[in-house]
Amino acid sequence: MMKKKSISSSKASLVLFLCQMISALDVPLDSKLLEELSQPPTITQQSPKDYIVDPRENIVIQCEAKGKPPPSFSWTRNGTHFDIDKDAQVTMKPDSGTLVINIMNGGKAEAYEGVYQCTARNERGAAISNNIVIRPSRSPLWTKEKLEPNQVREGDSLVLHCRPPVGLPPPIIFWMDNAFQRLPQSERVSQGLNGDLYFSNVQPEDTREDYICYARFNHTQTIQQKQPISVKVFSMDSLNDTIAANLSDTDIYGAKPVTERQPILLTPTGSTSTKVELRGNVLLLECIAAGLPTPVIRWIKEGGELPANRTFFENFKKTLKIIDVSEADSGNYKCIARNILGSAHHVISVTVKAAPYWITAPRNLVLSPGEDGTLICRANGNPKPNISWLANGVPIAIAPEDPSRKVDGDTIIFSHVQERSSAVYQCNASNEYGYLLANAFVNILAEPPRILTPANKLYQVIADSPALLDCAYFGSPKPEIEWFKGVKGSILRGNEYVFHDNGTLEIPVAQKDSAGTYTCVARNELGKIQNEVQLEVKDPTMIIKQPEYKVIQRYGQVSFECIIKHDSTLLPTVIWLKDNDELPDDERFLVGKDNLTIMNVTDKDDGTYTCIVNTTLDSVSASAVLTVVARPNPPFDLELTGQLERSVELSWIPGDENNSPITNFVIEYEDGLHEPGVWHYQTEVPGTQTTVQLKLSPYVNYSFRVIAVNEIGRSQPSEPSEQYLTKSANPDENPSNVQGIGSEPDNLVITWESLKGFQSNGPGLQYKVSWRQKDVDDEWTSVIVANVSKYIVSGTPTFVPYEIKVQALNDLGYAPEPSEVIGHSGEDLPMVAPGNVQVRVINSTLAKVHWDPVPLKTVRGHLQGYKVYYWKVQSLSRRSRRHVEKKILTFRGNKTFGMLPGLEPYSSYKLNVRVVNGKGEGPASPDKVFKTPEGVPSSPSFLKITNPTLDSLTLEWGLPTHPNGVLTSYILKFQPINNTHELGPLVEIRIPANESSLILKNLNYSTRYKFYFNAQTSVGSGSQITEEAVTIMDEAMASRQVDIATQGWFIGLMCAVALLILILLIVCFIRRNKGGKYPVKEKEDAHADPEIQPMKEDDGTFGEYSDAEDHKPLKKGSRTPSDRTVKKEDSDDSLVDYGEGVNGQFNEDGSFIGQYSGKKEKEPAEGNESSEAPSPVNAMNSFV
């Protein structure tokens, strides 16, 4: 079933006049159709019902109408035909009913006063205008009158009457003086609604002679002026002397002084009154009271509340104003005037009447022959209006009969109309307060269907949005509309479509497959017509990367992205807005394809930025806020209040926080008396606080400034506050950091940190320095010095304790009693050396020294510790002396032992010990000699391999740089390296210590060997050095090999061998993965190395050999290439001193707390106890 949205409840009616109907359907009407269709007249423009004209200008009475054919116009005046052809002053505009009455060429406006009505007529009916009452405006002059001066006693009430001339329309009243200045008004003096000027009580300042009432007539743009009114106010004091002789004893002026009076109402009079107002107008109620003091007016509604949002008080609450009144506003309104002596009130009974107003105005009918319809005319008012009908301007009772028409009160019912039933009907609703007149035509048309939508019109919509395909039509009777998709498609039905009464097809959610050709068919009993339209469905425009909220510091750079996706057939345009307005015309704003960049951001760039993407079919937008932050603006308006001797309250107004909340305020002060221009930190408070109580010091000329702080940084300082000089007082504190240290053996230097300027608390800052020897019954010795920070006491014993104190004072007195400190007079060098120095050698590089402490009295100062001087005298292995370099270890405190690290093995050393105080070192103890035992040697200084032959190599080496003992032998280990970089069996040879070269023979030709070489002492083997060398190839054999290599049989043999080797390698690889070992055939039975694992009895192979040291023999498959000459390895122990100073330190118990970082001696290839290796020849034969 088709889903239809009905516009009218009556199936028979075509709802509204044709233009109105088409407009309601939101379909444009073809102008040719309007030219072809007949329609009765319709009044489109007319003058107001009550038309007040300017008598000095031409009178224009408007009457415009439309219809087909165009209507003709006629007028009535005062109910009779107005023949304009007989009045030369009256003309009618062409193609219009508007009258122009020529007043400016001799006519008089008063002659044309009356009630006018216009009629517009064509062959289908007649429409009439309202009754237009023409009245010329009037602005008469004030009548001449003699105004007596007003003499009034101070405190009495007064009313100055205006009584303007009656004008049309009524004039606007206002009071002014001779200088054309408005007279001031107040609760005491005000103008009433009738134009009179009311004084609740007069005062002497009200005396003047130029109270002038003006009447302004807006229609004629004229102002009329009343004669000036004079007012003279007399006070009782002046009356007593000036007019006492002219007044009797009973006269009111002489008998009564100025007294206060309770309120009485000047207007309205009496206790009650009535007021009638029309619905929709403005209700104005007024109460003005006299009294002294001036009364205050209050308004209430009895039994209800004053209407909210429509109630206003004017003229100092003397006027109650209610706008847009309705019947509900009827009731009793009470005004109450009150002062301290009493009150007065008045009740105004308000009745709201209503001129007629429409409930349902008649609407035009367009019917086809045989259809039914109704005209409804419903109005309301108070009293209820009478409804009367006219047909073509004639009362319907005397109009020509129409059998299809029936009048039923406010309704005309039409049944089975015919074309002759066309007419214009007028509905008149009237009561005593006015009338309403409405024209509504009934137009009977018989027209075949017409489709007004252009053929093949293209509609483009966005996917998932509604598609509205128009089929604007007209026909009488009203055509039925059907829609089809495609040229031969079936009729469209179902819930996915909505069919509107105006012919529009709505697809609520258009999809891609909704695109295509749609056909609209309109048919009625007079014919059929169809039209095709096209629908295209486009992809929606999307913003896939929206601008994001940004916070940027002032003068920075910011970018907003706006990346879009759109239908390829649509051309998008991107517009950027700031705060819903265009971007500023500023070169700092750079609009790119997908972004907006703002350079050098300022505060005014703060706001919301919107990216709007428009196509011809849709529009999308996305917004982001830019917050520009900066350091806050400085605070301002600093104010000091509550000044006391030791405190003051500082307040300020924060500056702009620049979008970053103020976290705290820093308060600084300047002492203009002692340090002008220097600002010091005083305190800080949270950012929510704008006042602070500051503690002050005496005798300081304070100025304060405030700095605001937010996350961005600190503001500029505020302007300084006013200065505040505090009173002088005794010092509150004494100097700090008092010390007594002698610089010479016979003096005591007393020092202290002077008070700062603001700490002096007053002028004349000085210090009282006092001292006495401790533990001696001496009196204090004191001296007063100027504002300095040092005093020297001479002639003191050497290094004795003193009690010291320093007290501040100024011109007003002393500071509190200072605390005492202990100091000492000057030190002298210690007198004796430590005794009983003993040395115990722990190992070849470490020794421990002991000594007896010196007596404290001989130290003659603060004991700082002991220094041990030690130095190497000679190496016992070389018997040669070298430059003596003394080393020093310092041991803090009263230590009696220490460790000496980093000694060289097999050497002779000397040492002595000295005590140390603040002055220096005491005498040295006698030198103590000790020797270190042997150690392992360093590596040989070099290893060279020369003179390679087919089966021999020559090895040369140098002595170890540090033998560290008596060399006993050298250990040489070597092993071959095959072409796959695998290592062969290891051979070891022990060489006498006095040898420096060796020739190795019976080596394999053209073979690389790796050598490991180190020296030994009785303690063990030293670190080793490594080297590689290659024996040379025989030239004849090489040439034979070249010749054989060219033979085919040899090539085949080599291929077979290569295949066999490959198979063997695979087997070895599998075995190695399982066990990780490689066997070495042991051929040598003698001189077996105890460090090498014994031969297995079952298969005659060696066990696995492995070692983690860097210079031990390499594992199978590894190589370490080196140069021909190997640099000697440094085996010297680095001296990490165990004492302090330049060398190190010990704990209190003498344990070493420094770090000993000497290099570890390298382990030999097979350990320190390796025996001699097998012979080179056998070793070569065993290599596989």
PDB file of N, CA, C and O in Angstrom, residues 296-332:
ATOM      1  N   VAL A 296       6.032  56.120  48.819  1.00  0.00           N
ATOM      2  CA  VAL A 296       6.499  55.076  47.898  1.00  0.00           C
ATOM      3  C   VAL A 296       5.290  54.292  47.447  1.00  0.00           C
ATOM      4  O   VAL A 296       4.413  53.943  48.259  1.00  0.00           O
ATOM      5  N   ILE A 297       5.189  53.996  46.130  1.00  0.00           N
ATOM      6  CA  ILE A 297       4.031  53.323  45.555  1.00  0.00           C
ATOM      7  C   ILE A 297       4.326  51.835  45.389  1.00  0.00           C
ATOM      8  O   ILE A 297       5.408  51.445  44.935  1.00  0.00           O
ATOM      9  N   ARG A 298       3.332  51.012  45.751  1.00  0.00           N
ATOM     10  CA  ARG A 298       3.428  49.567  45.540  1.00  0.00           C
ATOM     11  C   ARG A 298       2.133  49.084  44.917  1.00  0.00           C
ATOM     12  O   ARG A 298       1.043  49.568  45.252  1.00  0.00           O
ATOM     13  N   TRP A 299       2.235  48.077  43.982  1.00  0.00           N
ATOM     14  CA  TRP A 299       1.077  47.560  43.257  1.00  0.00           C
ATOM     15  C   TRP A 299       0.870  46.084  43.583  1.00  0.00           C
ATOM     16  O   TRP A 299       1.837  45.323  43.652  1.00  0.00           O
ATOM     17  N   ILE A 300      -0.415  45.709  43.735  1.00  0.00           N
ATOM     18  CA  ILE A 300      -0.757  44.297  43.890  1.00  0.00           C
ATOM     19  C   ILE A 300      -2.034  44.030  43.103  1.00  0.00           C
ATOM     20  O   ILE A 300      -2.785  44.957  42.774  1.00  0.00           O
ATOM     21  N   LYS A 301      -2.263  42.762  42.771  1.00  0.00           N
ATOM     22  CA  LYS A 301      -3.533  42.349  42.161  1.00  0.00           C
ATOM     23  C   LYS A 301      -4.287  41.522  43.187  1.00  0.00           C
ATOM     24  O   LYS A 301      -3.767  40.502  43.672  1.00  0.00           O
ATOM     25  N   GLU A 302      -5.489  41.965  43.507  1.00  0.00           N
ATOM     26  CA  GLU A 302      -6.250  41.254  44.525  1.00  0.00           C
ATOM     27  C   GLU A 302      -6.658  39.879  44.008  1.00  0.00           C
ATOM     28  O   GLU A 302      -7.194  39.746  42.908  1.00  0.00           O
ATOM     29  N   GLY A 303      -6.379  38.858  44.816  1.00  0.00           N
ATOM     30  CA  GLY A 303      -6.759  37.497  44.459  1.00  0.00           C
ATOM     31  C   GLY A 303      -5.880  36.882  43.387  1.00  0.00           C
ATOM     32  O   GLY A 303      -6.266  35.867  42.778  1.00  0.00           O
ATOM     33  N   GLY A 304      -4.734  37.430  43.121  1.00  0.00           N
ATOM     34  CA  GLY A 304      -3.869  36.847  42.091  1.00  0.00           C
ATOM     35  C   GLY A 304      -2.511  37.520  42.062  1.00  0.00           C
ATOM     36  O   GLY A 304      -2.199  38.405  42.863  1.00  0.00           O
ATOM     37  N   GLU A 305      -1.703  37.080  41.115  1.00  0.00           N
ATOM     38  CA  GLU A 305      -0.357  37.623  40.946  1.00  0.00           C
ATOM     39  C   GLU A 305      -0.312  38.482  39.695  1.00  0.00           C
ATOM     40  O   GLU A 305      -1.044  38.259  38.722  1.00  0.00           O
ATOM     41  N   LEU A 306       0.534  39.484  39.728  1.00  0.00           N
ATOM     42  CA  LEU A 306       0.779  40.264  38.520  1.00  0.00           C
ATOM     43  C   LEU A 306       1.422  39.350  37.475  1.00  0.00           C
ATOM     44  O   LEU A 306       2.291  38.538  37.801  1.00  0.00           O
ATOM     45  N   PRO A 307       0.986  39.428  36.222  1.00  0.00           N
ATOM     46  CA  PRO A 307       1.499  38.497  35.196  1.00  0.00           C
ATOM     47  C   PRO A 307       3.002  38.644  35.000  1.00  0.00           C
ATOM     48  O   PRO A 307       3.507  39.751  34.790  1.00  0.00           O
ATOM     49  N   ALA A 308       3.683  37.508  35.094  1.00  0.00           N
ATOM     50  CA  ALA A 308       5.139  37.519  34.929  1.00  0.00           C
ATOM     51  C   ALA A 308       5.501  37.784  33.470  1.00  0.00           C
ATOM     52  O   ALA A 308       4.761  37.427  32.549  1.00  0.00           O
ATOM     53  N   ASN A 309       6.627  38.422  33.263  1.00  0.00           N
ATOM     54  CA  ASN A 309       7.197  38.697  31.940  1.00  0.00           C
ATOM     55  C   ASN A 309       6.394  39.713  31.128  1.00  0.00           C
ATOM     56  O   ASN A 309       6.829  40.123  30.059  1.00  0.00           O
ATOM     57  N   ARG A 310       5.219  40.126  31.623  1.00  0.00           N
ATOM     58  CA  ARG A 310       4.447  41.136  30.891  1.00  0.00           C
ATOM     59  C   ARG A 310       4.201  42.386  31.738  1.00  0.00           C
ATOM     60  O   ARG A 310       3.537  43.315  31.282  1.00  0.00           O
ATOM     61  N   THR A 311       4.686  42.373  32.951  1.00  0.00           N
ATOM     62  CA  THR A 311       4.435  43.478  33.879  1.00  0.00           C
ATOM     63  C   THR A 311       5.680  44.351  33.988  1.00  0.00           C
ATOM     64  O   THR A 311       6.798  43.840  34.178  1.00  0.00           O
ATOM     65  N   PHE A 312       5.485  45.672  33.882  1.00  0.00           N
ATOM     66  CA  PHE A 312       6.583  46.625  33.998  1.00  0.00           C
ATOM     67  C   PHE A 312       6.112  47.803  34.848  1.00  0.00           C
ATOM     68  O   PHE A 312       4.915  48.136  34.870  1.00  0.00           O
ATOM     69  N   PHE A 313       7.061  48.422  35.557  1.00  0.00           N
ATOM     70  CA  PHE A 313       6.760  49.597  36.371  1.00  0.00           C
ATOM     71  C   PHE A 313       7.488  50.785  35.769  1.00  0.00           C
ATOM     72  O   PHE A 313       8.687  50.714  35.469  1.00  0.00           O
ATOM     73  N   GLU A 314       6.742  51.885  35.606  1.00  0.00           N
ATOM     74  CA  GLU A 314       7.308  53.084  35.012  1.00  0.00           C
ATOM     75  C   GLU A 314       7.025  54.275  35.911  1.00  0.00           C
ATOM     76  O   GLU A 314       6.244  54.183  36.866  1.00  0.00           O
ATOM     77  N   ASN A 315       7.672  55.395  35.579  1.00  0.00           N
ATOM     78  CA  ASN A 315       7.437  56.660  36.301  1.00  0.00           C
ATOM     79  C   ASN A 315       7.622  56.466  37.808  1.00  0.00           C
ATOM     80  O   ASN A 315       6.779  56.860  38.606  1.00  0.00           O
ATOM     81  N   PHE A 316       8.770  55.831  38.163  1.00  0.00           N
ATOM     82  CA  PHE A 316       9.118  55.633  39.566  1.00  0.00           C
ATOM     83  C   PHE A 316       8.049  54.817  40.295  1.00  0.00           C
ATOM     84  O   PHE A 316       7.649  55.127  41.403  1.00  0.00           O
ATOM     85  N   LYS A 317       7.588  53.747  39.579  1.00  0.00           N
ATOM     86  CA  LYS A 317       6.590  52.798  40.081  1.00  0.00           C
ATOM     87  C   LYS A 317       5.205  53.420  40.277  1.00  0.00           C
ATOM     88  O   LYS A 317       4.318  52.791  40.851  1.00  0.00           O
ATOM     89  N   LYS A 318       5.003  54.623  39.760  1.00  0.00           N
ATOM     90  CA  LYS A 318       3.678  55.231  39.868  1.00  0.00           C
ATOM     91  C   LYS A 318       2.745  54.712  38.767  1.00  0.00           C
ATOM     92  O   LYS A 318       1.527  54.851  38.874  1.00  0.00           O
ATOM     93  N   THR A 319       3.316  54.122  37.708  1.00  0.00           N
ATOM     94  CA  THR A 319       2.531  53.592  36.604  1.00  0.00           C
ATOM     95  C   THR A 319       2.785  52.099  36.495  1.00  0.00           C
ATOM     96  O   THR A 319       3.940  51.661  36.432  1.00  0.00           O
ATOM     97  N   LEU A 320       1.693  51.326  36.482  1.00  0.00           N
ATOM     98  CA  LEU A 320       1.754  49.881  36.257  1.00  0.00           C
ATOM     99  C   LEU A 320       1.435  49.632  34.788  1.00  0.00           C
ATOM    100  O   LEU A 320       0.384  50.067  34.284  1.00  0.00           O
ATOM    101  N   LYS A 321       2.330  48.910  34.098  1.00  0.00           N
ATOM    102  CA  LYS A 321       2.167  48.657  32.667  1.00  0.00           C
ATOM    103  C   LYS A 321       2.129  47.157  32.436  1.00  0.00           C
ATOM    104  O   LYS A 321       3.055  46.435  32.806  1.00  0.00           O
ATOM    105  N   ILE A 322       1.040  46.679  31.808  1.00  0.00           N
ATOM    106  CA  ILE A 322       0.910  45.259  31.449  1.00  0.00           C
ATOM    107  C   ILE A 322       0.693  45.209  29.947  1.00  0.00           C
ATOM    108  O   ILE A 322      -0.270  45.796  29.424  1.00  0.00           O
ATOM    109  N   ILE A 323       1.591  44.525  29.257  1.00  0.00           N
ATOM    110  CA  ILE A 323       1.502  44.473  27.796  1.00  0.00           C
ATOM    111  C   ILE A 323       0.696  43.258  27.371  1.00  0.00           C
ATOM    112  O   ILE A 323       0.569  42.274  28.106  1.00  0.00           O
ATOM    113  N   ASP A 324       0.130  43.345  26.144  1.00  0.00           N
ATOM    114  CA  ASP A 324      -0.588  42.238  25.520  1.00  0.00           C
ATOM    115  C   ASP A 324      -1.612  41.641  26.491  1.00  0.00           C
ATOM    116  O   ASP A 324      -1.599  40.444  26.793  1.00  0.00           O
ATOM    117  N   VAL A 325      -2.522  42.487  26.959  1.00  0.00           N
ATOM    118  CA  VAL A 325      -3.477  42.026  27.961  1.00  0.00           C
ATOM    119  C   VAL A 325      -4.478  41.065  27.335  1.00  0.00           C
ATOM    120  O   VAL A 325      -4.751  41.098  26.127  1.00  0.00           O
ATOM    121  N   SER A 326      -4.990  40.186  28.181  1.00  0.00           N
ATOM    122  CA  SER A 326      -6.028  39.241  27.770  1.00  0.00           C
ATOM    123  C   SER A 326      -7.133  39.268  28.815  1.00  0.00           C
ATOM    124  O   SER A 326      -7.036  39.958  29.843  1.00  0.00           O
ATOM    125  N   GLU A 327      -8.202  38.495  28.540  1.00  0.00           N
ATOM    126  CA  GLU A 327      -9.319  38.459  29.470  1.00  0.00           C
ATOM    127  C   GLU A 327      -8.894  38.008  30.854  1.00  0.00           C
ATOM    128  O   GLU A 327      -9.480  38.389  31.865  1.00  0.00           O
ATOM    129  N   ALA A 328      -7.826  37.207  30.939  1.00  0.00           N
ATOM    130  CA  ALA A 328      -7.361  36.727  32.235  1.00  0.00           C
ATOM    131  C   ALA A 328      -6.783  37.831  33.103  1.00  0.00           C
ATOM    132  O   ALA A 328      -6.623  37.660  34.315  1.00  0.00           O
ATOM    133  N   ASP A 329      -6.452  38.974  32.484  1.00  0.00           N
ATOM    134  CA  ASP A 329      -5.877  40.079  33.253  1.00  0.00           C
ATOM    135  C   ASP A 329      -6.954  40.954  33.891  1.00  0.00           C
ATOM    136  O   ASP A 329      -6.632  41.927  34.580  1.00  0.00           O
ATOM    137  N   SER A 330      -8.235  40.647  33.657  1.00  0.00           N
ATOM    138  CA  SER A 330      -9.302  41.393  34.337  1.00  0.00           C
ATOM    139  C   SER A 330      -9.210  41.156  35.840  1.00  0.00           C
ATOM    140  O   SER A 330      -8.802  40.080  36.297  1.00  0.00           O
ATOM    141  N   GLY A 331      -9.618  42.152  36.613  1.00  0.00           N
ATOM    142  CA  GLY A 331      -9.587  42.007  38.061  1.00  0.00           C
ATOM    143  C   GLY A 331      -9.341  43.332  38.733  1.00  0.00           C
ATOM    144  O   GLY A 331      -9.327  44.403  38.100  1.00  0.00           O
ATOM    145  N   ASN A 332      -9.159  43.284  40.056  1.00  0.00           N
ATOM    146  CA  ASN A 332      -8.946  44.487  40.859  1.00  0.00           C
ATOM    147  C   ASN A 332      -7.455  44.666  41.131  1.00  0.00           C
ATOM    148  O   ASN A 332      -6.789  43.774  41.668  1.00  0.00           O
TER     149      ASN A 332
END
